[in-house]
Amino acid sequence: MELAVEEKCEFLPFLSPRNVQTRSDRIVSVEFARCEQLEDGSWFEDDEQTVKIKANYVISAFGSGLQDENGKILPHS
C-alpha cells in the first residue's frame, strides 16, 4: 500500500467493482457500486448508487481477479 501511495494512486473505499469497460482491448473505465456496512456487520452493495471512473490500468488487490461476462477468469497481463 505504501508503494501505491508513493505512485500517487487514488484509494476509493467502500466501492465494489461491477464492470470494466474496454475499447480496442484497452481499459477505458471501471464502474463500481457503493457499499455500506449494516448494523449486523454485513455489507450491502447498492446497485442503484454507481460510480464510473476513467482508468488506464486496474491494480487487482490480493485475492481478487477479473472475470468476463460469462464468469471466465481473465488472465493477468
mmCIF file of N, CA, C and O in Angstrom:
data_model
loop_
_atom_site.group_PDB
_atom_site.id
_atom_site.type_symbol
_atom_site.label_atom_id
_atom_site.label_comp_id
_atom_site.label_asym_id
_atom_site.label_seq_id
_atom_site.Cartn_x
_atom_site.Cartn_y
_atom_site.Cartn_z
ATOM 1 N N MET A 1 0.821 -1.181 0.000
ATOM 2 C CA MET A 1 0.000 0.000 0.000
ATOM 3 C C MET A 1 0.875 1.258 0.000
ATOM 4 O O MET A 1 0.531 2.243 -0.641
ATOM 5 N N GLU A 2 2.003 1.192 0.703
ATOM 6 C CA GLU A 2 2.901 2.349 0.734
ATOM 7 C C GLU A 2 3.404 2.687 -0.669
ATOM 8 O O GLU A 2 3.502 3.866 -1.023
ATOM 9 N N LEU A 3 3.701 1.659 -1.459
ATOM 10 C CA LEU A 3 4.173 1.892 -2.819
ATOM 11 C C LEU A 3 3.077 2.574 -3.649
ATOM 12 O O LEU A 3 3.359 3.481 -4.429
ATOM 13 N N ALA A 4 1.845 2.151 -3.466
ATOM 14 C CA ALA A 4 0.732 2.770 -4.193
ATOM 15 C C ALA A 4 0.602 4.246 -3.833
ATOM 16 O O ALA A 4 0.353 5.083 -4.701
ATOM 17 N N VAL A 5 0.787 4.588 -2.567
ATOM 18 C CA VAL A 5 0.745 5.988 -2.141
ATOM 19 C C VAL A 5 1.885 6.761 -2.803
ATOM 20 O O VAL A 5 1.677 7.871 -3.316
ATOM 21 N N GLU A 6 3.074 6.176 -2.823
ATOM 22 C CA GLU A 6 4.215 6.822 -3.464
ATOM 23 C C GLU A 6 3.971 7.054 -4.952
ATOM 24 O O GLU A 6 4.413 8.051 -5.514
ATOM 25 N N GLU A 7 3.250 6.128 -5.578
ATOM 26 C CA GLU A 7 2.941 6.233 -7.008
ATOM 27 C C GLU A 7 1.718 7.114 -7.266
ATOM 28 O O GLU A 7 1.247 7.201 -8.391
ATOM 29 N N LYS A 8 1.201 7.737 -6.206
ATOM 30 C CA LYS A 8 0.064 8.653 -6.291
ATOM 31 C C LYS A 8 -1.227 7.971 -6.758
ATOM 32 O O LYS A 8 -2.042 8.552 -7.484
ATOM 33 N N CYS A 9 -1.403 6.709 -6.347
ATOM 34 C CA CYS A 9 -2.650 6.009 -6.624
ATOM 35 C C CYS A 9 -3.750 6.602 -5.754
ATOM 36 O O CYS A 9 -3.507 7.016 -4.625
ATOM 37 N N GLU A 10 -4.942 6.627 -6.279
ATOM 38 C CA GLU A 10 -6.083 7.146 -5.536
ATOM 39 C C GLU A 10 -6.845 5.966 -4.936
ATOM 40 O O GLU A 10 -7.192 5.020 -5.647
ATOM 41 N N PHE A 11 -7.114 6.024 -3.637
ATOM 42 C CA PHE A 11 -7.851 4.967 -2.956
ATOM 43 C C PHE A 11 -9.314 5.386 -2.840
ATOM 44 O O PHE A 11 -9.611 6.501 -2.412
ATOM 45 N N LEU A 12 -10.215 4.498 -3.236
ATOM 46 C CA LEU A 12 -11.646 4.771 -3.200
ATOM 47 C C LEU A 12 -12.326 3.685 -2.372
ATOM 48 O O LEU A 12 -12.735 2.664 -2.903
ATOM 49 N N PRO A 13 -12.448 3.906 -1.069
ATOM 50 C CA PRO A 13 -13.019 2.864 -0.207
ATOM 51 C C PRO A 13 -14.529 2.715 -0.395
ATOM 52 O O PRO A 13 -15.188 3.621 -0.898
ATOM 53 N N PHE A 14 -15.026 1.580 0.027
ATOM 54 C CA PHE A 14 -16.447 1.269 0.036
ATOM 55 C C PHE A 14 -17.065 1.245 -1.355
ATOM 56 O O PHE A 14 -18.217 1.620 -1.546
ATOM 57 N N LEU A 15 -16.294 0.781 -2.342
ATOM 58 C CA LEU A 15 -16.795 0.593 -3.694
ATOM 59 C C LEU A 15 -16.514 -0.836 -4.123
ATOM 60 O O LEU A 15 -15.459 -1.383 -3.837
ATOM 61 N N SER A 16 -17.484 -1.434 -4.810
ATOM 62 C CA SER A 16 -17.338 -2.804 -5.295
ATOM 63 C C SER A 16 -17.395 -2.785 -6.824
ATOM 64 O O SER A 16 -18.338 -2.244 -7.400
ATOM 65 N N PRO A 17 -16.383 -3.349 -7.498
ATOM 66 C CA PRO A 17 -16.374 -3.280 -8.969
ATOM 67 C C PRO A 17 -17.548 -4.021 -9.585
ATOM 68 O O PRO A 17 -17.933 -5.094 -9.129
ATOM 69 N N ARG A 18 -18.118 -3.419 -10.625
ATOM 70 C CA ARG A 18 -19.247 -4.013 -11.344
ATOM 71 C C ARG A 18 -18.896 -4.319 -12.794
ATOM 72 O O ARG A 18 -19.330 -5.298 -13.351
ATOM 73 N N ASN A 19 -18.103 -3.423 -13.429
ATOM 74 C CA ASN A 19 -17.838 -3.582 -14.853
ATOM 75 C C ASN A 19 -16.535 -2.877 -15.221
ATOM 76 O O ASN A 19 -16.287 -1.772 -14.756
ATOM 77 N N VAL A 20 -15.727 -3.533 -16.033
ATOM 78 C CA VAL A 20 -14.528 -2.920 -16.595
ATOM 79 C C VAL A 20 -14.818 -2.731 -18.077
ATOM 80 O O VAL A 20 -15.051 -3.705 -18.796
ATOM 81 N N GLN A 21 -14.827 -1.474 -18.530
ATOM 82 C CA GLN A 21 -15.115 -1.203 -19.936
ATOM 83 C C GLN A 21 -13.811 -1.077 -20.709
ATOM 84 O O GLN A 21 -12.860 -0.443 -20.240
ATOM 85 N N THR A 22 -13.798 -1.704 -21.896
ATOM 86 C CA THR A 22 -12.610 -1.678 -22.744
ATOM 87 C C THR A 22 -12.970 -1.150 -24.124
ATOM 88 O O THR A 22 -14.134 -1.193 -24.544
ATOM 89 N N ARG A 23 -11.957 -0.652 -24.799
ATOM 90 C CA ARG A 23 -12.060 -0.231 -26.192
ATOM 91 C C ARG A 23 -10.760 -0.662 -26.859
ATOM 92 O O ARG A 23 -9.688 -0.318 -26.373
ATOM 93 N N SER A 24 -10.858 -1.403 -27.936
ATOM 94 C CA SER A 24 -9.674 -1.917 -28.645
ATOM 95 C C SER A 24 -8.752 -2.669 -27.689
ATOM 96 O O SER A 24 -7.536 -2.475 -27.683
ATOM 97 N N ASP A 25 -9.342 -3.502 -26.827
ATOM 98 C CA ASP A 25 -8.603 -4.331 -25.859
ATOM 99 C C ASP A 25 -7.822 -3.525 -24.830
ATOM 100 O O ASP A 25 -6.857 -4.010 -24.257
ATOM 101 N N ARG A 26 -8.210 -2.274 -24.594
ATOM 102 C CA ARG A 26 -7.566 -1.440 -23.570
ATOM 103 C C ARG A 26 -8.637 -0.973 -22.591
ATOM 104 O O ARG A 26 -9.756 -0.643 -22.973
ATOM 105 N N ILE A 27 -8.296 -0.936 -21.315
ATOM 106 C CA ILE A 27 -9.221 -0.473 -20.285
ATOM 107 C C ILE A 27 -9.450 1.023 -20.459
ATOM 108 O O ILE A 27 -8.504 1.785 -20.627
ATOM 109 N N VAL A 28 -10.739 1.431 -20.412
ATOM 110 C CA VAL A 28 -11.060 2.864 -20.507
ATOM 111 C C VAL A 28 -11.788 3.374 -19.265
ATOM 112 O O VAL A 28 -11.720 4.556 -18.950
ATOM 113 N N SER A 29 -12.511 2.481 -18.571
ATOM 114 C CA SER A 29 -13.196 2.909 -17.350
ATOM 115 C C SER A 29 -13.594 1.702 -16.511
ATOM 116 O O SER A 29 -13.621 0.573 -16.994
ATOM 117 N N VAL A 30 -13.905 1.989 -15.250
ATOM 118 C CA VAL A 30 -14.379 0.959 -14.322
ATOM 119 C C VAL A 30 -15.616 1.504 -13.628
ATOM 120 O O VAL A 30 -15.639 2.659 -13.202
ATOM 121 N N GLU A 31 -16.652 0.681 -13.538
ATOM 122 C CA GLU A 31 -17.881 1.068 -12.854
ATOM 123 C C GLU A 31 -17.963 0.318 -11.525
ATOM 124 O O GLU A 31 -17.671 -0.878 -11.462
ATOM 125 N N PHE A 32 -18.340 1.047 -10.473
ATOM 126 C CA PHE A 32 -18.428 0.499 -9.124
ATOM 127 C C PHE A 32 -19.819 0.730 -8.545
ATOM 128 O O PHE A 32 -20.490 1.688 -8.903
ATOM 129 N N ALA A 33 -20.206 -0.132 -7.588
ATOM 130 C CA ALA A 33 -21.405 0.084 -6.769
ATOM 131 C C ALA A 33 -20.941 0.490 -5.375
ATOM 132 O O ALA A 33 -19.929 -0.015 -4.880
ATOM 133 N N ARG A 34 -21.649 1.406 -4.761
ATOM 134 C CA ARG A 34 -21.321 1.834 -3.395
ATOM 135 C C ARG A 34 -21.685 0.725 -2.410
ATOM 136 O O ARG A 34 -22.672 0.025 -2.572
ATOM 137 N N CYS A 35 -20.874 0.580 -1.363
ATOM 138 C CA CYS A 35 -21.094 -0.433 -0.325
ATOM 139 C C CYS A 35 -21.339 0.256 1.011
ATOM 140 O O CYS A 35 -20.739 1.294 1.296
ATOM 141 N N GLU A 36 -22.207 -0.331 1.801
ATOM 142 C CA GLU A 36 -22.484 0.169 3.143
ATOM 143 C C GLU A 36 -22.448 -1.000 4.108
ATOM 144 O O GLU A 36 -22.931 -2.087 3.792
ATOM 145 N N GLN A 37 -21.886 -0.769 5.285
ATOM 146 C CA GLN A 37 -21.881 -1.817 6.303
ATOM 147 C C GLN A 37 -23.139 -1.669 7.148
ATOM 148 O O GLN A 37 -23.451 -0.588 7.650
ATOM 149 N N LEU A 38 -23.874 -2.763 7.300
ATOM 150 C CA LEU A 38 -25.107 -2.762 8.073
ATOM 151 C C LEU A 38 -24.803 -2.944 9.556
ATOM 152 O O LEU A 38 -23.678 -3.273 9.946
ATOM 153 N N GLU A 39 -25.795 -2.716 10.388
ATOM 154 C CA GLU A 39 -25.613 -2.799 11.838
ATOM 155 C C GLU A 39 -25.131 -4.167 12.298
ATOM 156 O O GLU A 39 -24.418 -4.274 13.291
ATOM 157 N N ASP A 40 -25.513 -5.235 11.571
ATOM 158 C CA ASP A 40 -25.085 -6.584 11.961
ATOM 159 C C ASP A 40 -23.669 -6.919 11.483
ATOM 160 O O ASP A 40 -23.179 -8.019 11.676
ATOM 161 N N GLY A 41 -23.004 -5.948 10.818
ATOM 162 C CA GLY A 41 -21.640 -6.147 10.357
ATOM 163 C C GLY A 41 -21.533 -6.634 8.922
ATOM 164 O O GLY A 41 -20.446 -6.663 8.358
ATOM 165 N N SER A 42 -22.655 -7.036 8.331
ATOM 166 C CA SER A 42 -22.630 -7.490 6.939
ATOM 167 C C SER A 42 -22.554 -6.282 6.002
ATOM 168 O O SER A 42 -22.795 -5.147 6.406
ATOM 169 N N TRP A 43 -22.222 -6.550 4.747
ATOM 170 C CA TRP A 43 -22.070 -5.487 3.766
ATOM 171 C C TRP A 43 -23.188 -5.544 2.743
ATOM 172 O O TRP A 43 -23.608 -6.621 2.324
ATOM 173 N N PHE A 44 -23.673 -4.385 2.335
ATOM 174 C CA PHE A 44 -24.724 -4.240 1.338
ATOM 175 C C PHE A 44 -24.151 -3.475 0.155
ATOM 176 O O PHE A 44 -23.587 -2.394 0.324
ATOM 177 N N GLU A 45 -24.254 -4.046 -1.040
ATOM 178 C CA GLU A 45 -23.802 -3.382 -2.262
ATOM 179 C C GLU A 45 -25.015 -2.786 -2.953
ATOM 180 O O GLU A 45 -25.914 -3.498 -3.378
ATOM 181 N N ASP A 46 -25.065 -1.461 -3.025
ATOM 182 C CA ASP A 46 -26.219 -0.746 -3.567
ATOM 183 C C ASP A 46 -26.024 -0.519 -5.065
ATOM 184 O O ASP A 46 -25.324 0.404 -5.479
ATOM 185 N N ASP A 47 -26.669 -1.351 -5.882
ATOM 186 C CA ASP A 47 -26.535 -1.258 -7.334
ATOM 187 C C ASP A 47 -27.206 -0.009 -7.904
ATOM 188 O O ASP A 47 -27.030 0.312 -9.082
ATOM 189 N N GLU A 48 -27.995 0.697 -7.094
ATOM 190 C CA GLU A 48 -28.614 1.943 -7.554
ATOM 191 C C GLU A 48 -27.681 3.138 -7.377
ATOM 192 O O GLU A 48 -27.951 4.211 -7.906
ATOM 193 N N GLN A 49 -26.583 2.957 -6.622
ATOM 194 C CA GLN A 49 -25.588 4.015 -6.445
ATOM 195 C C GLN A 49 -24.297 3.545 -7.095
ATOM 196 O O GLN A 49 -23.545 2.777 -6.510
ATOM 197 N N THR A 50 -24.067 3.995 -8.314
ATOM 198 C CA THR A 50 -22.873 3.574 -9.035
ATOM 199 C C THR A 50 -21.974 4.772 -9.322
ATOM 200 O O THR A 50 -22.422 5.918 -9.373
ATOM 201 N N VAL A 51 -20.702 4.460 -9.497
ATOM 202 C CA VAL A 51 -19.688 5.457 -9.819
ATOM 203 C C VAL A 51 -18.880 4.903 -10.992
ATOM 204 O O VAL A 51 -18.465 3.745 -10.963
ATOM 205 N N LYS A 52 -18.687 5.720 -12.020
ATOM 206 C CA LYS A 52 -17.893 5.316 -13.174
ATOM 207 C C LYS A 52 -16.650 6.203 -13.216
ATOM 208 O O LYS A 52 -16.746 7.424 -13.177
ATOM 209 N N ILE A 53 -15.483 5.566 -13.301
ATOM 210 C CA ILE A 53 -14.222 6.288 -13.242
ATOM 211 C C ILE A 53 -13.378 5.927 -14.461
ATOM 212 O O ILE A 53 -13.213 4.743 -14.794
ATOM 213 N N LYS A 54 -12.839 6.958 -15.128
ATOM 214 C CA LYS A 54 -11.912 6.708 -16.226
ATOM 215 C C LYS A 54 -10.667 6.037 -15.662
ATOM 216 O O LYS A 54 -10.207 6.384 -14.575
ATOM 217 N N ALA A 55 -10.137 5.081 -16.405
ATOM 218 C CA ALA A 55 -8.952 4.363 -15.930
ATOM 219 C C ALA A 55 -8.165 3.828 -17.116
ATOM 220 O O ALA A 55 -8.743 3.447 -18.127
ATOM 221 N N ASN A 56 -6.862 3.815 -16.958
ATOM 222 C CA ASN A 56 -5.985 3.188 -17.952
ATOM 223 C C ASN A 56 -5.507 1.830 -17.465
ATOM 224 O O ASN A 56 -5.129 0.979 -18.254
ATOM 225 N N TYR A 57 -5.487 1.664 -16.137
ATOM 226 C CA TYR A 57 -4.986 0.442 -15.513
ATOM 227 C C TYR A 57 -5.899 0.044 -14.368
ATOM 228 O O TYR A 57 -6.543 0.886 -13.757
ATOM 229 N N VAL A 58 -5.907 -1.242 -14.052
ATOM 230 C CA VAL A 58 -6.585 -1.758 -12.869
ATOM 231 C C VAL A 58 -5.548 -2.557 -12.091
ATOM 232 O O VAL A 58 -4.899 -3.452 -12.648
ATOM 233 N N ILE A 59 -5.374 -2.220 -10.827
ATOM 234 C CA ILE A 59 -4.472 -2.962 -9.953
ATOM 235 C C ILE A 59 -5.343 -3.848 -9.081
ATOM 236 O O ILE A 59 -6.151 -3.355 -8.298
ATOM 237 N N SER A 60 -5.184 -5.133 -9.229
ATOM 238 C CA SER A 60 -6.004 -6.093 -8.500
ATOM 239 C C SER A 60 -5.458 -6.294 -7.090
ATOM 240 O O SER A 60 -4.263 -6.516 -6.905
ATOM 241 N N ALA A 61 -6.341 -6.196 -6.107
ATOM 242 C CA ALA A 61 -5.944 -6.444 -4.720
ATOM 243 C C ALA A 61 -5.722 -7.942 -4.513
ATOM 244 O O ALA A 61 -6.259 -8.775 -5.246
ATOM 245 N N PHE A 62 -4.920 -8.283 -3.498
ATOM 246 C CA PHE A 62 -4.644 -9.679 -3.177
ATOM 247 C C PHE A 62 -5.955 -10.437 -3.023
ATOM 248 O O PHE A 62 -6.857 -10.008 -2.311
ATOM 249 N N GLY A 63 -6.088 -11.546 -3.737
ATOM 250 C CA GLY A 63 -7.271 -12.388 -3.612
ATOM 251 C C GLY A 63 -8.398 -12.027 -4.563
ATOM 252 O O GLY A 63 -9.434 -12.668 -4.573
ATOM 253 N N SER A 64 -8.214 -10.992 -5.382
ATOM 254 C CA SER A 64 -9.267 -10.623 -6.318
ATOM 255 C C SER A 64 -8.825 -10.948 -7.735
ATOM 256 O O SER A 64 -7.677 -11.297 -7.983
ATOM 257 N N GLY A 65 -9.740 -10.821 -8.663
ATOM 258 C CA GLY A 65 -9.423 -11.073 -10.056
ATOM 259 C C GLY A 65 -10.525 -10.548 -10.942
ATOM 260 O O GLY A 65 -11.557 -10.091 -10.467
ATOM 261 N N LEU A 66 -10.298 -10.600 -12.248
ATOM 262 C CA LEU A 66 -11.277 -10.144 -13.219
ATOM 263 C C LEU A 66 -11.898 -11.337 -13.921
ATOM 264 O O LEU A 66 -11.226 -12.323 -14.203
ATOM 265 N N GLN A 67 -13.196 -11.212 -14.217
ATOM 266 C CA GLN A 67 -13.917 -12.243 -14.941
ATOM 267 C C GLN A 67 -14.663 -11.591 -16.095
ATOM 268 O O GLN A 67 -15.075 -10.438 -16.004
ATOM 269 N N ASP A 68 -14.861 -12.360 -17.183
ATOM 270 C CA ASP A 68 -15.672 -11.832 -18.276
ATOM 271 C C ASP A 68 -17.148 -12.009 -17.939
ATOM 272 O O ASP A 68 -17.502 -12.487 -16.850
ATOM 273 N N GLU A 69 -18.027 -11.609 -18.863
ATOM 274 C CA GLU A 69 -19.478 -11.655 -18.614
ATOM 275 C C GLU A 69 -20.007 -13.060 -18.383
ATOM 276 O O GLU A 69 -21.095 -13.251 -17.841
ATOM 277 N N ASN A 70 -19.241 -14.098 -18.773
ATOM 278 C CA ASN A 70 -19.650 -15.488 -18.565
ATOM 279 C C ASN A 70 -19.038 -16.098 -17.298
ATOM 280 O O ASN A 70 -19.206 -17.274 -17.038
ATOM 281 N N GLY A 71 -18.293 -15.291 -16.550
ATOM 282 C CA GLY A 71 -17.683 -15.794 -15.332
ATOM 283 C C GLY A 71 -16.299 -16.394 -15.520
ATOM 284 O O GLY A 71 -15.685 -16.860 -14.579
ATOM 285 N N LYS A 72 -15.802 -16.382 -16.783
ATOM 286 C CA LYS A 72 -14.479 -16.925 -17.075
ATOM 287 C C LYS A 72 -13.413 -15.972 -16.520
ATOM 288 O O LYS A 72 -13.456 -14.776 -16.753
ATOM 289 N N ILE A 73 -12.444 -16.503 -15.760
ATOM 290 C CA ILE A 73 -11.380 -15.687 -15.188
ATOM 291 C C ILE A 73 -10.446 -15.227 -16.282
ATOM 292 O O ILE A 73 -9.969 -16.026 -17.099
ATOM 293 N N LEU A 74 -10.187 -13.911 -16.327
ATOM 294 C CA LEU A 74 -9.304 -13.339 -17.329
ATOM 295 C C LEU A 74 -7.863 -13.434 -16.870
ATOM 296 O O LEU A 74 -7.574 -13.278 -15.685
ATOM 297 N N PRO A 75 -6.940 -13.653 -17.803
ATOM 298 C CA PRO A 75 -5.523 -13.768 -17.434
ATOM 299 C C PRO A 75 -4.957 -12.415 -17.005
ATOM 300 O O PRO A 75 -5.417 -11.373 -17.448
ATOM 301 N N HIS A 76 -3.942 -12.446 -16.142
ATOM 302 C CA HIS A 76 -3.239 -11.231 -15.749
ATOM 303 C C HIS A 76 -2.306 -10.835 -16.884
ATOM 304 O O HIS A 76 -1.737 -11.672 -17.539
ATOM 305 N N SER A 77 -2.129 -9.555 -17.084
ATOM 306 C CA SER A 77 -1.197 -9.102 -18.117
ATOM 307 C C SER A 77 -0.082 -8.310 -17.507
ATOM 308 O O SER A 77 -0.085 -7.950 -16.388
#
